[in-house]
Short mmCIF file of C-alpha atoms and ligand atoms in Angstrom, two decimals:
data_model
loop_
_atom_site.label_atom_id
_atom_site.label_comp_id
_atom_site.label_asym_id
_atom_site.label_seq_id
_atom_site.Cartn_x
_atom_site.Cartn_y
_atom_site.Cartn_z
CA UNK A 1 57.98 12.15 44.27
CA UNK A 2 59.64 9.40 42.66
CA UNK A 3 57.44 5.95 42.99
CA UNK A 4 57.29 2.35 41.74
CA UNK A 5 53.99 2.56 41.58
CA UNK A 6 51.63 5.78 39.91
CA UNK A 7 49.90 7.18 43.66
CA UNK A 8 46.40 6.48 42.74
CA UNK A 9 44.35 9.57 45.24
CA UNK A 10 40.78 8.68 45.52
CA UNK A 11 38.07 10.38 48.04
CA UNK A 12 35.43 8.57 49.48
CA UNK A 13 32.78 10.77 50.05
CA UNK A 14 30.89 8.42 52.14
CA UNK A 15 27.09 9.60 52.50
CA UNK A 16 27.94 12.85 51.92
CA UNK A 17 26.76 15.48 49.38
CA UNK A 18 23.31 16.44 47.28
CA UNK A 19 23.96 16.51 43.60
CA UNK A 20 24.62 20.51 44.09
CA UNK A 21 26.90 20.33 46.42
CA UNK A 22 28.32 17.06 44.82
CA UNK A 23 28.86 20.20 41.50
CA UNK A 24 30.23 22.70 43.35
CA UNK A 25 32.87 20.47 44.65
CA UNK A 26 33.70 18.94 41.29
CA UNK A 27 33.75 22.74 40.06
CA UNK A 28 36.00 23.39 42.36
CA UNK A 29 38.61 20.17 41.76
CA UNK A 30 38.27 20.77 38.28
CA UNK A 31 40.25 23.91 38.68
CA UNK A 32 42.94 22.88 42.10
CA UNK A 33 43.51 20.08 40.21
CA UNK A 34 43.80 20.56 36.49
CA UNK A 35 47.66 20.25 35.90
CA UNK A 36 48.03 17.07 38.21
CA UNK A 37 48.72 13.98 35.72
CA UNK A 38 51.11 12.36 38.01
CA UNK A 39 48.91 10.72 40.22
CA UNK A 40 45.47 8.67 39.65
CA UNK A 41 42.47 11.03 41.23
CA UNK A 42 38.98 9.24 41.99
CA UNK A 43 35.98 10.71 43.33
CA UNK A 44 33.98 8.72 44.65
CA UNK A 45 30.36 10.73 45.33
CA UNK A 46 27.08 8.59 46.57
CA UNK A 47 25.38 6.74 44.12
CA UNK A 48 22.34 9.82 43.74
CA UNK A 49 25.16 11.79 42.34
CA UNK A 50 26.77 9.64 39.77
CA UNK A 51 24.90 11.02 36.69
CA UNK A 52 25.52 14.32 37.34
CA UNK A 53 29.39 13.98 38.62
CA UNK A 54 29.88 11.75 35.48
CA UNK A 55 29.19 14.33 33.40
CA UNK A 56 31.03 17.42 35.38
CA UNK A 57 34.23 15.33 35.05
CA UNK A 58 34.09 14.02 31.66
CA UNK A 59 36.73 16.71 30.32
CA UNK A 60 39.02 16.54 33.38
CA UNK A 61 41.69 14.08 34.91
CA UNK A 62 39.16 13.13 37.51
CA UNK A 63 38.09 9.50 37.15
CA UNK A 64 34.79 8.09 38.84
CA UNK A 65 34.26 6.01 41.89
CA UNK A 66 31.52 3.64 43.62
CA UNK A 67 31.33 3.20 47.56
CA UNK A 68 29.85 -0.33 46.92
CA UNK A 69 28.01 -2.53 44.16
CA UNK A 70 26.16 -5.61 44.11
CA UNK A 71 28.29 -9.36 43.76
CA UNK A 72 24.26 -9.80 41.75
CA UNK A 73 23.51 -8.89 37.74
CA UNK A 74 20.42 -7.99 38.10
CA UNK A 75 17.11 -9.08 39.79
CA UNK A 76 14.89 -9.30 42.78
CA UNK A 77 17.44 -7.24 45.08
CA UNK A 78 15.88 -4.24 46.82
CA UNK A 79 18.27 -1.40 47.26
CA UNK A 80 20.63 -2.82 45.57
CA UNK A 81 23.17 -1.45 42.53
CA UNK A 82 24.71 -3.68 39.60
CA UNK A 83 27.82 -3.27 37.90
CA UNK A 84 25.86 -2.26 34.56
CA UNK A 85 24.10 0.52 36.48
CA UNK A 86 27.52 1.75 37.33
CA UNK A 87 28.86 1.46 34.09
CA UNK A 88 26.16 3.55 32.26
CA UNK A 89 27.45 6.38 34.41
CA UNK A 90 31.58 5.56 33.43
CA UNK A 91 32.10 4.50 36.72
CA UNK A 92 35.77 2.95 36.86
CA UNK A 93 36.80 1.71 40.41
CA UNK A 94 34.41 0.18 42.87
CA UNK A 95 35.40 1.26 47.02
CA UNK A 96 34.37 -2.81 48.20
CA UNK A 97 34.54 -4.24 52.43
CA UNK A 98 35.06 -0.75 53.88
CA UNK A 99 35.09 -1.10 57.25
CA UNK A 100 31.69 0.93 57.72
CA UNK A 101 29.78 -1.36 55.67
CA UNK A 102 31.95 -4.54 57.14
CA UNK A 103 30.68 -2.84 60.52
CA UNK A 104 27.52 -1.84 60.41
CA UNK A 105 26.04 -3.68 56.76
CA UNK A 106 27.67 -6.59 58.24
CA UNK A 107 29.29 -7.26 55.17
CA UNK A 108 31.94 -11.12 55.62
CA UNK A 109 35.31 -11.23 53.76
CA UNK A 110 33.83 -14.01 51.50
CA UNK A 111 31.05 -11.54 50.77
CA UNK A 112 33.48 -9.08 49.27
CA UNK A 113 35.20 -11.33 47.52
CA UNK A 114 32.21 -12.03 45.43
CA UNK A 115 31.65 -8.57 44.96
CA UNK A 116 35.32 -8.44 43.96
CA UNK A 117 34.71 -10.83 41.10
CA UNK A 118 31.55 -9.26 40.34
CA UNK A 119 33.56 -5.85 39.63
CA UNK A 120 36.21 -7.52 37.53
CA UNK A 121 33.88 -9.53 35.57
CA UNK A 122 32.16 -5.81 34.50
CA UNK A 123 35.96 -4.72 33.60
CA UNK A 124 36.07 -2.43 36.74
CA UNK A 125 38.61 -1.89 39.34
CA UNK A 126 37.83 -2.80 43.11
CA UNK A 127 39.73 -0.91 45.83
CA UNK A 128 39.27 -3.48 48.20
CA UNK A 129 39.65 -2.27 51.58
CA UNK A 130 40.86 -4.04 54.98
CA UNK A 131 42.32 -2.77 58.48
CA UNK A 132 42.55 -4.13 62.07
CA UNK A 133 40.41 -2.56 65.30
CA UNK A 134 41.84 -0.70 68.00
CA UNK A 135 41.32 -3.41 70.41
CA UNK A 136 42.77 -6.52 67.55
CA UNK A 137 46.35 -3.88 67.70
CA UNK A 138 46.62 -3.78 70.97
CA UNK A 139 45.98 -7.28 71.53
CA UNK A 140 48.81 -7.84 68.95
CA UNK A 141 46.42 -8.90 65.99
CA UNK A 142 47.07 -6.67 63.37
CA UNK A 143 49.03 -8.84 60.69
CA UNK A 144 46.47 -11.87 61.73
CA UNK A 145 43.66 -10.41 61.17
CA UNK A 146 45.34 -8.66 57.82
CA UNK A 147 45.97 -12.04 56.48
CA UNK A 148 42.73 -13.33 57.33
CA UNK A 149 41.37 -10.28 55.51
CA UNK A 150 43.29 -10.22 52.36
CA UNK A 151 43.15 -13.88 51.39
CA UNK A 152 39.54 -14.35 52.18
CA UNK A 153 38.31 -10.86 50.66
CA UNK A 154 40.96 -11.75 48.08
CA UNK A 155 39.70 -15.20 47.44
CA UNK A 156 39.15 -16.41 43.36
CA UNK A 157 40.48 -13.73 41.29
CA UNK A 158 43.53 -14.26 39.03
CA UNK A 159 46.84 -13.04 38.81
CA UNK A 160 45.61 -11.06 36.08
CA UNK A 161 42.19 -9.49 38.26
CA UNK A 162 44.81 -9.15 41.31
CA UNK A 163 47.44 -6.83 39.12
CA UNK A 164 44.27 -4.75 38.17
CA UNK A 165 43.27 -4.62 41.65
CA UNK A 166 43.69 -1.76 43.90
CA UNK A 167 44.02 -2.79 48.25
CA UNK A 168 43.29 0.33 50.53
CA UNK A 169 44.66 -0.88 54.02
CA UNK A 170 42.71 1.47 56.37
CA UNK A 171 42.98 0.77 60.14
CA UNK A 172 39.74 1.24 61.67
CA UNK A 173 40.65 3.25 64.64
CA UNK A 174 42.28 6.09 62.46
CA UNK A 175 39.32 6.16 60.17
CA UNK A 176 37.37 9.67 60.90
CA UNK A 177 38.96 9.62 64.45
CA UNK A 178 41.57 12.67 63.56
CA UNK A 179 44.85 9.84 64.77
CA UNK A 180 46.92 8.57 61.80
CA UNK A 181 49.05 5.44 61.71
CA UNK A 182 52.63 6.83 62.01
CA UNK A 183 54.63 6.44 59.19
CA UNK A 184 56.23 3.30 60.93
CA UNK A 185 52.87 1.68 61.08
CA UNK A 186 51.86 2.15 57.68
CA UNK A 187 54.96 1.08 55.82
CA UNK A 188 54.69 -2.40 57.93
CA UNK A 189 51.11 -2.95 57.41
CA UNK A 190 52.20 -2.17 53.81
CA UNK A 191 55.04 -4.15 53.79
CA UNK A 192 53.37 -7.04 55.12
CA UNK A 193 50.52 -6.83 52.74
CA UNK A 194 52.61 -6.91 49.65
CA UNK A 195 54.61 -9.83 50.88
CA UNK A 196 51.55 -11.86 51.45
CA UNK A 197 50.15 -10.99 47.89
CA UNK A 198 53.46 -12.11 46.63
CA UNK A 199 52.66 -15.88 48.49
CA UNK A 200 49.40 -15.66 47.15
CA UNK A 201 49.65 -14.56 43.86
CA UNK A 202 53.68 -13.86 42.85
CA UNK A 203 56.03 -11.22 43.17
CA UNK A 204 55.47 -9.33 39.47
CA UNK A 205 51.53 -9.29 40.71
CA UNK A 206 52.62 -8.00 44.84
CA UNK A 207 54.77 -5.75 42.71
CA UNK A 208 52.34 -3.98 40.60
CA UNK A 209 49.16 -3.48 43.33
CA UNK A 210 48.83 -0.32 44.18
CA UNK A 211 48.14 -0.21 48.32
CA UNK A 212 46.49 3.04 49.47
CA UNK A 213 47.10 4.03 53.13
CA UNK A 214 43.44 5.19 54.65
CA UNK A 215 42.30 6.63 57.82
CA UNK A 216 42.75 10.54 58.62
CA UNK A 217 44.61 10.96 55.67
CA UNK A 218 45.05 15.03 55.37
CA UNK A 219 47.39 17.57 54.04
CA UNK A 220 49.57 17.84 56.77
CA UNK A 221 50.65 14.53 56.76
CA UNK A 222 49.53 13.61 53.38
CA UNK A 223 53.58 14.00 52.11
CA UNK A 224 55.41 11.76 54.53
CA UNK A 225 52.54 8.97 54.32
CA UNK A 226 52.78 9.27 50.14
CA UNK A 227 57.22 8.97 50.37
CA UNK A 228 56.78 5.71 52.04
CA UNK A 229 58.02 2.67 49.91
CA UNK A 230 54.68 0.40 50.27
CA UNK A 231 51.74 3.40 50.25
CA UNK A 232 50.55 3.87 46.40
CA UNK A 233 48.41 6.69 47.70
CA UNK A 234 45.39 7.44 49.80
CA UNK A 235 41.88 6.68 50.41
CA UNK A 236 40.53 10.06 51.88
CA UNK A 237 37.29 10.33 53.50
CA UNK A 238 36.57 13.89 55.81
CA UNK A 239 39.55 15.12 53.92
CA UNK A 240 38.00 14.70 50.79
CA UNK A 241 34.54 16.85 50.95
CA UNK A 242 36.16 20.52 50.99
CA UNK A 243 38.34 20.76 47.43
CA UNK A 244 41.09 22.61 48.85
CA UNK A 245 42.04 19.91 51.25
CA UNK A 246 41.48 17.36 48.89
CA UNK A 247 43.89 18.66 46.62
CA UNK A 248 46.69 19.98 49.15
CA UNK A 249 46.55 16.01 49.55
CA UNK A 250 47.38 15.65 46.13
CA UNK A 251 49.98 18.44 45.60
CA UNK A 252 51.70 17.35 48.72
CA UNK A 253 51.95 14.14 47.67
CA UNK A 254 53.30 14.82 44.08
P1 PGA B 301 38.85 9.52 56.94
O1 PGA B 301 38.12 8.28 56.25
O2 PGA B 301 39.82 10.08 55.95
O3 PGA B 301 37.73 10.48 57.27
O4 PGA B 301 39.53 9.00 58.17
C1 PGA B 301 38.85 7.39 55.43
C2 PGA B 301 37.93 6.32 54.91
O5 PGA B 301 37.01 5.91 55.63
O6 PGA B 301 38.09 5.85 53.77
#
């Protein structure tokens, strides 16, 4: 597939996986996925399984992901994981605002965008994510509330953090729910997205962010979702716990 941008792949394992079954499906990766260097692959396992997963992938093309980090350095905050913690472990890209933790953690744009700075200021890469509810589409929301999300989760970082950041735009009502966005959908929610980082920031930085398309993401539609002018690749959840549909995403997407 010829792109712009290099499809950056990255599975989001959610709270999913013991450290043996976390190896197994490394093991298994490892070998579906050995020849791939045209796209970006990230796993990202639960934090318990970081030590071990960093090591499994250290001689592969498999790069490692966090579901969330701390916008703190250190200190008096139970349950909580820094940056430097992540970084002992080669952790490269940080999943920040999914809509589970926005949900249910309660987690505010502005929040995020500390976290966001937090990330860059460890030389990591955020994949920020956003998305609209069922009931904000139907009510005719959507780019509202996407501009309300990317500015404010978006909020302080420089041209220079934005370029190195990576946006996953995953409407909430296809995330884990088996209904995609059609194609339609995605490429404007895309579209729309990069035109407003262009306002924000300028074009050369809307130009080089990579946008991931997220929610039900699967081999079957993994190809026509990846052709699409504005999707830089996928944020896979369900898709991505069983290795051979993780990487039928990825061959059907190269
Ligand atoms: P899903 O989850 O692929 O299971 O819909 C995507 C996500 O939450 O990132």
């Amino acid at each position: 597939m010829n792109k712009e941008r290099k499809l950056i792949i990255a599975g989001n394992w959610k709270m999913n996986k013991t450290v043996a079954e976390a190896l197994d499906l490394i093991r298994d990766l490892k070998i579906e996925l050995a020849n791939v260097k045209e796209v970006d692959l990230v796993v990202c396992p639960p934090f318990t399984a970081l030590s071990e997963v960093s090591r499994a992938v250290l001689d592969s093309n498999l790069r490692l992901g966090a579901q969330n980090m701390s916008e703190n350095n250190v200190g008096a905050h139970t349950g909580e994981i820094a940056a430097v913690m992540l970084k002992e472990f080669s952790v490269r890209y940080v999943i920040l605002g999914h809509s589970e933790r926005r949900q249910y953690q309660k987690e505010s744009d502005a929040l995020i965008a500390k976290k966001a700075l937090a990330v860059h200021a460890a030389a990591l890469k955020p994949i920020v994510c956003v998305g609209e509810t069922l009931a904000e589409r139907q009510a005719g929301h959507t780019e509202e509330v996407l501009d309300t999300q990317v500015r404010r989760s978006l909020a302080g970082l420089s041209k220079e953090q934005m370029a190195e950041t990576v946006l996953a735009y995953e409407p909430v009502w296809a995330i884990g729910t088996g209904t995609t966005a059609t194609a339609a959908q995605a490429q404007e929610a895309h579209a729309f997205i990069r035109k407003l980082l262009a306002h924000m920031f300028d074009e050369a930085v809307a130009r080089r962010v990579r946008i991931q398309y997220g929610g039900s993401v699967k081999p079957s539609n993994a190809r026509e979702l990846m052709s699409l002018p504005d999707v830089d690749g996928a944020l896979v959840g369900g898709a991505s716990l069983e290795a051979r549909n993780f990487a039928d995403i990825v061959k059907n997407s190269i």
